[in-house]
PDB file of C-alpha atoms in Angstrom:
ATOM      1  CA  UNK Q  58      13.823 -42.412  37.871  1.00 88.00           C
ATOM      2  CA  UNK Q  59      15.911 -45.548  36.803  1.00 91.00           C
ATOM      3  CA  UNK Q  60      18.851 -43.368  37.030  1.00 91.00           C
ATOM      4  CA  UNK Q  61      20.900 -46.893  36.960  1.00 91.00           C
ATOM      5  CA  UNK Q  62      24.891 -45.802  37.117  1.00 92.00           C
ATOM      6  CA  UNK Q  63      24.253 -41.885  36.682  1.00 92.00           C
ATOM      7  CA  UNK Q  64      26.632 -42.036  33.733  1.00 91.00           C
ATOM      8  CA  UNK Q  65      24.167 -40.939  31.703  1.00 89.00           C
ATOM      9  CA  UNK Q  66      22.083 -38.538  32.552  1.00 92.00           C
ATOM     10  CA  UNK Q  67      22.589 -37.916  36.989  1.00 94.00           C
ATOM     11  CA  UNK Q  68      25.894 -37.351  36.998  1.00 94.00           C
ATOM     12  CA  UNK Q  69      26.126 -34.896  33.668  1.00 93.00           C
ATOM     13  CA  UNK Q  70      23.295 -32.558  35.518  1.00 94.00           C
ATOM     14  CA  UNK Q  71      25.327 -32.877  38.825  1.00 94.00           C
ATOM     15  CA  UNK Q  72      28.214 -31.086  37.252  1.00 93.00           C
ATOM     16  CA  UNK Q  73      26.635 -28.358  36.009  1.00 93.00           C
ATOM     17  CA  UNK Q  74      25.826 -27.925  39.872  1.00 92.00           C
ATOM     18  CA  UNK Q  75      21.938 -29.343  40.073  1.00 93.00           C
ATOM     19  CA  UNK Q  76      20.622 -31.419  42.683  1.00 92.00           C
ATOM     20  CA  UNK Q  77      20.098 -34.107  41.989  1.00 94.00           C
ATOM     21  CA  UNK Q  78      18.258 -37.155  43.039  1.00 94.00           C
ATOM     22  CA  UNK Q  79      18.744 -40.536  41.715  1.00 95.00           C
ATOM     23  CA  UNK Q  80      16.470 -43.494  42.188  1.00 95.00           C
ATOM     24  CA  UNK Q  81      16.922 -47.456  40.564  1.00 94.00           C
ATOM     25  CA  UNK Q  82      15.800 -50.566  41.328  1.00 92.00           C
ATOM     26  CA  UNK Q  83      19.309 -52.379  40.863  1.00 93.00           C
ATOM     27  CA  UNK Q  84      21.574 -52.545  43.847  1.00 94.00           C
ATOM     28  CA  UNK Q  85      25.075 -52.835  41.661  1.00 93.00           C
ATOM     29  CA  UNK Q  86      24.178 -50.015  39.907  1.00 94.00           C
ATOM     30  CA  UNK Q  87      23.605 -47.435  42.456  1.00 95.00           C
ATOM     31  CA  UNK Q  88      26.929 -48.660  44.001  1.00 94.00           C
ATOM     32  CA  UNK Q  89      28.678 -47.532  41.571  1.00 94.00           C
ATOM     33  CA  UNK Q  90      27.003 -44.177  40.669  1.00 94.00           C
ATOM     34  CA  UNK Q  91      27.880 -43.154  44.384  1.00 95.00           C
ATOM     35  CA  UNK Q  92      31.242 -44.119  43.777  1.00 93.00           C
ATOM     36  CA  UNK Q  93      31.350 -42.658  40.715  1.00 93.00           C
ATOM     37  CA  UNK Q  94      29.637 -39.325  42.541  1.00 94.00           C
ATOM     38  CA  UNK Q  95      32.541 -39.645  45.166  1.00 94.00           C
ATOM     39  CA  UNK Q  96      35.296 -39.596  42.956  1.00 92.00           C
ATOM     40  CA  UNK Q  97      33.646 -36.476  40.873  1.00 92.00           C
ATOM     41  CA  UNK Q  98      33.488 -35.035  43.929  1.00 94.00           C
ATOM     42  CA  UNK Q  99      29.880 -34.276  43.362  1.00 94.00           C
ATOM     43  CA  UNK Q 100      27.524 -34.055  46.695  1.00 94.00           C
ATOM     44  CA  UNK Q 101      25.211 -32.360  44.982  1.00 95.00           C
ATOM     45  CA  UNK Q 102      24.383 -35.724  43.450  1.00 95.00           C
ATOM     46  CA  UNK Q 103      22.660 -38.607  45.469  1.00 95.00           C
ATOM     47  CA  UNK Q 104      21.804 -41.873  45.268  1.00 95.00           C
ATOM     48  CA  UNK Q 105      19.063 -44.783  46.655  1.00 94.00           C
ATOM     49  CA  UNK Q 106      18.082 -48.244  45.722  1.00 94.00           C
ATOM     50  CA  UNK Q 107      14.659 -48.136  45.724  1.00 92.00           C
ATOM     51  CA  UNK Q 108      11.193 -48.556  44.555  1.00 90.00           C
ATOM     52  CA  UNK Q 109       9.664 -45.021  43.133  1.00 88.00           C
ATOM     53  CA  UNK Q 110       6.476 -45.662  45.217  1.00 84.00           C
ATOM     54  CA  UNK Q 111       8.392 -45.766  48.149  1.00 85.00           C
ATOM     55  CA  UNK Q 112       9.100 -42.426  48.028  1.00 83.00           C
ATOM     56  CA  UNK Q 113       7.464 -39.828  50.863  1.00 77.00           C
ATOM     57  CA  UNK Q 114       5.474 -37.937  48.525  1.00 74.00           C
ATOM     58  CA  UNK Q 115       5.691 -35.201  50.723  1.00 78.00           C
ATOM     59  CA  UNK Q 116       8.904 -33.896  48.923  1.00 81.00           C
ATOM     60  CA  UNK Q 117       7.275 -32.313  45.207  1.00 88.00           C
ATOM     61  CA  UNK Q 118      10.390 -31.931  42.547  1.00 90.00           C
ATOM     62  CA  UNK Q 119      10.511 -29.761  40.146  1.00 91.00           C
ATOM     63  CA  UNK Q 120      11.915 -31.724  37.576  1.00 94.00           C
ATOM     64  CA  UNK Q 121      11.777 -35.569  36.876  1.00 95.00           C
ATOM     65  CA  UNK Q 122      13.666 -37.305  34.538  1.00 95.00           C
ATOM     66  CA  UNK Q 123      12.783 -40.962  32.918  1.00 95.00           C
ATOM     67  CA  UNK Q 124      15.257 -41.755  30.209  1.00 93.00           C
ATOM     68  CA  UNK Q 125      15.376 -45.481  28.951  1.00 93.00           C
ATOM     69  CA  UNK Q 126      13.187 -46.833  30.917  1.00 93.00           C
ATOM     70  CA  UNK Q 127       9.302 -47.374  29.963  1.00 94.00           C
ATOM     71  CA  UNK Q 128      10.616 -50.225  27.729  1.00 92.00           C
ATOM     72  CA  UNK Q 129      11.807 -52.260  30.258  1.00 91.00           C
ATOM     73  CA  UNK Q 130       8.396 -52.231  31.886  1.00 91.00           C
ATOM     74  CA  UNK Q 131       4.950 -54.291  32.032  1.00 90.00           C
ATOM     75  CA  UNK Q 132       3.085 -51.316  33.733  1.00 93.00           C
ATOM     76  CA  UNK Q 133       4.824 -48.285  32.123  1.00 94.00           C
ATOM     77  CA  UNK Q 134       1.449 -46.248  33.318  1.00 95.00           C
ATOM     78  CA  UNK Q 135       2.500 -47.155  37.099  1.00 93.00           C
ATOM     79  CA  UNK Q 136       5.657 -45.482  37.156  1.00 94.00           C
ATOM     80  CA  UNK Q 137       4.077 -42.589  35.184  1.00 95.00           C
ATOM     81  CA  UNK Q 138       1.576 -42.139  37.642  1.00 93.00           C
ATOM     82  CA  UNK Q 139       3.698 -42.754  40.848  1.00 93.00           C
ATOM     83  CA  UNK Q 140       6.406 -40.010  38.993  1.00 93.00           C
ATOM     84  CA  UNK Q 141       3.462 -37.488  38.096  1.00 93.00           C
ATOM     85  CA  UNK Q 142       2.829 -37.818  42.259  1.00 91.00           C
ATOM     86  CA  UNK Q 143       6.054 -36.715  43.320  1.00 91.00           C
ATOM     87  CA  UNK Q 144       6.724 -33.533  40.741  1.00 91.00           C
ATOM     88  CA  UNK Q 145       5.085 -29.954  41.966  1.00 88.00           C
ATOM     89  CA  UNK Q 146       1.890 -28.734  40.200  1.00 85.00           C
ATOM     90  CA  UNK Q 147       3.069 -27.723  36.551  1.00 86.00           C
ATOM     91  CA  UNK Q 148       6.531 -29.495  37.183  1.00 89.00           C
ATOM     92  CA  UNK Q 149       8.012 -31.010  33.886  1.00 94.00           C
ATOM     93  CA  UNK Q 150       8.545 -34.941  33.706  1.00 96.00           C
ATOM     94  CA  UNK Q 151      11.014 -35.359  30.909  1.00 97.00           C
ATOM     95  CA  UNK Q 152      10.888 -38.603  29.153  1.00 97.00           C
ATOM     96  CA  UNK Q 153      13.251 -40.448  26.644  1.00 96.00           C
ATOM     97  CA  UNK Q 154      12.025 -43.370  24.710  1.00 95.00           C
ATOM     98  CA  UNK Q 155      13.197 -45.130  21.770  1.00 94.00           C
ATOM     99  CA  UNK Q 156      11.224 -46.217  18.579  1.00 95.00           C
ATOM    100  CA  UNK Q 157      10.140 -49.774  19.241  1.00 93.00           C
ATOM    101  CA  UNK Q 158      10.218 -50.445  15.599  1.00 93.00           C
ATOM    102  CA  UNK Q 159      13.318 -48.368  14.872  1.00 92.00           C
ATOM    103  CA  UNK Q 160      17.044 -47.645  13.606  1.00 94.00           C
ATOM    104  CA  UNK Q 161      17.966 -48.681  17.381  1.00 92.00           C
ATOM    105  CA  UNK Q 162      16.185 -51.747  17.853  1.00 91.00           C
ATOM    106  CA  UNK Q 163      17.244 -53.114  14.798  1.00 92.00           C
ATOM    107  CA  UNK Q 164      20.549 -53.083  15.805  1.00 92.00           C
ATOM    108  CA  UNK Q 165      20.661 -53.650  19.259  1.00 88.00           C
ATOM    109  CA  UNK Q 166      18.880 -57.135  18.110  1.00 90.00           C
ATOM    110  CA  UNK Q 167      21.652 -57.867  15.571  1.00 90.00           C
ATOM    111  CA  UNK Q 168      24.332 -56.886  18.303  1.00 86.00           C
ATOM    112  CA  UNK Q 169      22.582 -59.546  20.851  1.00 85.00           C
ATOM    113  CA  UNK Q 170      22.319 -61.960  18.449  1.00 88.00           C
ATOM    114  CA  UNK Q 171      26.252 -61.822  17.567  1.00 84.00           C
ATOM    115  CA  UNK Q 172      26.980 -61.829  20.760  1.00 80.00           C
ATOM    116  CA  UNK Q 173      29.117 -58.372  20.606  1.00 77.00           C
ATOM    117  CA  UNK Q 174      29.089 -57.282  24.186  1.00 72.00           C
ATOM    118  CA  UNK Q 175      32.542 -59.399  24.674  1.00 70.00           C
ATOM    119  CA  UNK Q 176      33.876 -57.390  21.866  1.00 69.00           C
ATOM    120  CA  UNK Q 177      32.598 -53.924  22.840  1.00 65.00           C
ATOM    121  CA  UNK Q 178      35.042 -52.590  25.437  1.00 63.00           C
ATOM    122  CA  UNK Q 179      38.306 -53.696  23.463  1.00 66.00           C
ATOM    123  CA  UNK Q 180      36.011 -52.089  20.080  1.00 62.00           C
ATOM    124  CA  UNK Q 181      35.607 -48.593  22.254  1.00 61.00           C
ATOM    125  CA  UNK Q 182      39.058 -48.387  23.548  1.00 65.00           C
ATOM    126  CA  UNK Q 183      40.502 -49.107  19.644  1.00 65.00           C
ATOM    127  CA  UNK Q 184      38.242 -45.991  18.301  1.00 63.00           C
ATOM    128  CA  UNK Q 185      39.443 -43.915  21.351  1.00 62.00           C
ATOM    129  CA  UNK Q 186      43.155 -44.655  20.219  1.00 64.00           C
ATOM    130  CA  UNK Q 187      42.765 -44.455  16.522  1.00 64.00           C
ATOM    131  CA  UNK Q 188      41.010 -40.767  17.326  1.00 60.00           C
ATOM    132  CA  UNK Q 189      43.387 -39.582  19.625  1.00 62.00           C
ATOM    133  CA  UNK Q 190      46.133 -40.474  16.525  1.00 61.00           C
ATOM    134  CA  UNK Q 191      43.972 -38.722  14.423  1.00 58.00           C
ATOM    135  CA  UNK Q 192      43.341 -35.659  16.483  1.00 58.00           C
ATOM    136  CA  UNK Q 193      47.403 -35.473  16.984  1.00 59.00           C
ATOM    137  CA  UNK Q 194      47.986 -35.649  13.345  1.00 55.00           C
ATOM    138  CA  UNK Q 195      44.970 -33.438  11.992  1.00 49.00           C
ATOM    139  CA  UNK Q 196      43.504 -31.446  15.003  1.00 50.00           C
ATOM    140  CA  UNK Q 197      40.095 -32.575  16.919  1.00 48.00           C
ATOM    141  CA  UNK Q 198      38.166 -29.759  15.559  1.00 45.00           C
ATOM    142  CA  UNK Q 199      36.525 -32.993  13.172  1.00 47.00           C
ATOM    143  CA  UNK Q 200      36.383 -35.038  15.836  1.00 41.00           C
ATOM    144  CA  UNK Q 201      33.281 -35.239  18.391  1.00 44.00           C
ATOM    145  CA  UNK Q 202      34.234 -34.815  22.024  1.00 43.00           C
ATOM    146  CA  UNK Q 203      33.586 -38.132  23.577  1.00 43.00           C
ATOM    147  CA  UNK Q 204      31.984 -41.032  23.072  1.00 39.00           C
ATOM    148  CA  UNK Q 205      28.511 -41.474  22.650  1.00 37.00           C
ATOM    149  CA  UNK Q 206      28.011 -44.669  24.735  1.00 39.00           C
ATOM    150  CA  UNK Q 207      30.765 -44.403  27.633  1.00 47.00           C
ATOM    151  CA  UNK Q 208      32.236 -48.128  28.347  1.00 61.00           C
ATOM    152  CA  UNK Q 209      30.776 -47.612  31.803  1.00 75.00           C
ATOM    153  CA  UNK Q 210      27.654 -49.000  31.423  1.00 79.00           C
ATOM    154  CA  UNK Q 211      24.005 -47.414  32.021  1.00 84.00           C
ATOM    155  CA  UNK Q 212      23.249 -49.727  33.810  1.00 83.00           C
ATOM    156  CA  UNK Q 213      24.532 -52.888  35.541  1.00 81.00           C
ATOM    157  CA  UNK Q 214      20.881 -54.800  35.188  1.00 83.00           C
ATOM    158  CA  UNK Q 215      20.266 -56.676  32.345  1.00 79.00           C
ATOM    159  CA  UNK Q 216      16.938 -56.209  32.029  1.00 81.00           C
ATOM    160  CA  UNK Q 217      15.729 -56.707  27.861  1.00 82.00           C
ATOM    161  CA  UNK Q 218      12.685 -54.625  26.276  1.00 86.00           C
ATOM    162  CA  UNK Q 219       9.972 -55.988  27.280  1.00 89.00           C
ATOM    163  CA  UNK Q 220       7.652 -52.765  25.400  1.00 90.00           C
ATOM    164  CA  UNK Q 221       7.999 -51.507  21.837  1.00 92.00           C
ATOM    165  CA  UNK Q 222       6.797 -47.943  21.775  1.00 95.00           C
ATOM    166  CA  UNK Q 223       5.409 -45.922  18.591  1.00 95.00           C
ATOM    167  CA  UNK Q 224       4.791 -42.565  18.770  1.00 95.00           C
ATOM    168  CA  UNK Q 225       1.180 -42.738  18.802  1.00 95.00           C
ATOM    169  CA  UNK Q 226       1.001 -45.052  21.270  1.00 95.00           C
ATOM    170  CA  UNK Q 227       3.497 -42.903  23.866  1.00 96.00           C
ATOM    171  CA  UNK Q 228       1.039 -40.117  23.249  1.00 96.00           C
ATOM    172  CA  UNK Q 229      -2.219 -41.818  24.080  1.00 95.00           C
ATOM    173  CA  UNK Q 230      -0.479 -42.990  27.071  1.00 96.00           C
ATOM    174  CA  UNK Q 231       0.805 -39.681  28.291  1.00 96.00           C
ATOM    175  CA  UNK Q 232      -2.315 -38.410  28.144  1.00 94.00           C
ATOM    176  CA  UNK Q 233      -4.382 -41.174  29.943  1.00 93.00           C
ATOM    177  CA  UNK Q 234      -1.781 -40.819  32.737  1.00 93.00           C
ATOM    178  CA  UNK Q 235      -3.337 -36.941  32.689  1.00 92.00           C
ATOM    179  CA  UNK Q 236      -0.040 -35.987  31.214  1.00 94.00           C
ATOM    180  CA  UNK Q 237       0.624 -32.970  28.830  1.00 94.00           C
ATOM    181  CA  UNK Q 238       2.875 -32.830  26.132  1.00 95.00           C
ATOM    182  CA  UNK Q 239       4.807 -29.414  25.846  1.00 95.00           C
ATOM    183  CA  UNK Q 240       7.714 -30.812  23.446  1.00 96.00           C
ATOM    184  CA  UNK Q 241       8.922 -33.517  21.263  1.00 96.00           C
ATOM    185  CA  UNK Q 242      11.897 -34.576  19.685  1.00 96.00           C
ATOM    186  CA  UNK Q 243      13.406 -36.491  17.645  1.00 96.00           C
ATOM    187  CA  UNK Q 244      16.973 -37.971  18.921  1.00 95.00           C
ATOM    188  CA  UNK Q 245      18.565 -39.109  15.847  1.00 95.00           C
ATOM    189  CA  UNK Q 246      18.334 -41.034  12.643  1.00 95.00           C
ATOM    190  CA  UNK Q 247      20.815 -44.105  13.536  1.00 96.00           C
ATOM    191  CA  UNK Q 248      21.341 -44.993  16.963  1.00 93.00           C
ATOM    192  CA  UNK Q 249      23.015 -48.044  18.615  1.00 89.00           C
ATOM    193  CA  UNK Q 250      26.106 -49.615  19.317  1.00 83.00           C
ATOM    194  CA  UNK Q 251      27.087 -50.144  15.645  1.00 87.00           C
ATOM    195  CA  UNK Q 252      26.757 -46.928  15.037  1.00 90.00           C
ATOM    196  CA  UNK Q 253      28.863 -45.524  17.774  1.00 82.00           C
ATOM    197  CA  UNK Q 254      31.732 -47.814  16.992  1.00 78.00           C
ATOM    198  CA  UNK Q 255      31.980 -46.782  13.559  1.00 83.00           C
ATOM    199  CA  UNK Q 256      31.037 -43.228  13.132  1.00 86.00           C
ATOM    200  CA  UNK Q 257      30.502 -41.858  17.179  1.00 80.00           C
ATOM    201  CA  UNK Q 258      33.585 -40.444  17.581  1.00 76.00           C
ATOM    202  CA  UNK Q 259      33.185 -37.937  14.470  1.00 86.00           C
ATOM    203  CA  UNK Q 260      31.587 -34.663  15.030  1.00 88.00           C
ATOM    204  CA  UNK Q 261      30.453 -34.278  11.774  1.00 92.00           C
ATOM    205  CA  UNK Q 262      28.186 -37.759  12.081  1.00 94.00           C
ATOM    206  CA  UNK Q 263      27.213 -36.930  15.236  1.00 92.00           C
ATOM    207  CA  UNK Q 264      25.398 -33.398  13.846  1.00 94.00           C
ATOM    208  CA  UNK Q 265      24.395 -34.585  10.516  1.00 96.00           C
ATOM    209  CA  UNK Q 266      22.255 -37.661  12.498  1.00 96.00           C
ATOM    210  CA  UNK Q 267      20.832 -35.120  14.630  1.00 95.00           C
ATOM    211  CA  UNK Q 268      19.718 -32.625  11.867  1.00 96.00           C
ATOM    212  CA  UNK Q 269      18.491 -36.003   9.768  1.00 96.00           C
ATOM    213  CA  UNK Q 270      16.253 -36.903  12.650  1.00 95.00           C
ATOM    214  CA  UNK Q 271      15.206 -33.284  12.520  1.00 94.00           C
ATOM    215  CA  UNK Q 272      13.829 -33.412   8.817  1.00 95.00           C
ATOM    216  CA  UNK Q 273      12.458 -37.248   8.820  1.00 95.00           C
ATOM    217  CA  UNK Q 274       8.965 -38.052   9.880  1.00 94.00           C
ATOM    218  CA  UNK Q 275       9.216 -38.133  13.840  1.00 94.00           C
ATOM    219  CA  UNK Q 276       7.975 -42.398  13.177  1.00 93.00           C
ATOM    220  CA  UNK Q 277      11.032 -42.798  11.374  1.00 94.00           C
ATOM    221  CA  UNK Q 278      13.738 -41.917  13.941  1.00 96.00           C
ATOM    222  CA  UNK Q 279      15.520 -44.339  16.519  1.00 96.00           C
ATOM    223  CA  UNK Q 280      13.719 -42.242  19.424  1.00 96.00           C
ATOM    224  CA  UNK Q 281      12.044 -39.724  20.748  1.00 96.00           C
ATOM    225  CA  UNK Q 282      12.666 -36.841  23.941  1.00 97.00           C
ATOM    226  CA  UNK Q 283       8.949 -35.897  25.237  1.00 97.00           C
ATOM    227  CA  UNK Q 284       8.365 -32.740  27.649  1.00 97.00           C
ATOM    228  CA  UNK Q 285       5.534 -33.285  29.841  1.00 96.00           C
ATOM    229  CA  UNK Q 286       3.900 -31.189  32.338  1.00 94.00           C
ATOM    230  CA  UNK Q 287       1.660 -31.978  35.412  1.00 85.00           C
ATOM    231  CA  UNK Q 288      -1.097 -30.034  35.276  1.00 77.00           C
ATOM    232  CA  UNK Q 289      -3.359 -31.597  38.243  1.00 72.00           C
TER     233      UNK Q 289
END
């Protein structure tokens, strides 16, 4: 739900052979995940603009998936409900949100503010070289196996946070949308674009941030991975 290019998340689970379904909003976007789809060679993976509630809700899935999204929303307890509607009884919705007041939103403001998207993609590709050099000259094994944040975007809608999400807060929400929690994680300690640029490509960052995020207080990391189950 708000699968936006696929890059991300739809395509990934396509190539391990799932089905999958995605579903956006944003017209450009789902263009190019079923391009992207055609050229993997993936048909297992599919692809509609359109609204969630649109959706027969006839057809139950097991598994939904809402990554990056409830932040871009006025009503993030519509689309919960609307998702919770189209999963089986005991399905799992899985949902990825960052920390409103975290690592990530920090520097996603200082990145918009400096105005580095027209820098990114020439930033990425630089990294990329100077890693392939490295991994010539000292093996990869130190090296992490792509990047993070792929220079094909999430998403082709620019659509800013419009939510800022604490932990407390998600869970009192989950549960007025009659959601359980089975899981939570923390993602990581730093998170952003920064980040990635500068220490993304290195294996060794990419596992210490992870096992960081794994000691810290869960209100202290850049986001969070919730498991939730329908139990109606």
């Amino acid at each position: 739900m708000g699968c936006g290019t696929g890059i991300m998340t739809s395509l990934p689970l396509a190539t391990y052979g799932y089905t999958v379904h995605g579903i956006d909003l944003d017209n450009a976007s789902i263009d190019l995940a079923q391009e992207l789809a055609h050229k993997l060679k993936l048909p297992n993976a599919r692809f509609i603009c359109a609204d969630v509630s649109t959706l027969d809700q006839k057809e139950k899935f097991d598994i939904a998936i809402c990554s990056e999204v409830l932040g871009h929303l006025a009503n993030p307890e519509l689309l919960l409900m609307t998702i919770k509607s189209l999963i089986k009884e005991f399905g799992i919705l899985i949902v990825t949100v960052p920390n409103g007041y975290g690592w990530f939103e920090m520097e996603q403001f200082c990145w918009d503010l400096l105005h580095m998207d027209r820098f990114y993609s020439f930033g990425n590709r630089l990294f990329g070289f100077i890693k392939a050099k490295l991994g010539c000259i000292f093996g990869t094994s130190n090296m992490a196996p792509g990047p993070m944040i792929p220079i094909i975007p999430a998403s082709l809608s620019q659509t800013p946070h419009i939510q800022r999400f604490t932990i407390g807060r998600l869970q009192r929400l989950f549960s007025d949308c009659g959601l359980d929690i089975v899981d939570i994680r923390s993602s990581s300690l730093f998170a952003g674009k920064f980040t990635h640029l500068l220490f993304g490509h290195f294996k060794w960052f990419v596992s210490w941030n992870k096992w960081m995020a794994d000691l810290i207080p869960a209100s202290l990391a850049s986001g969070w991975y919730f498991v939730l189950r329908n139990t109606d």
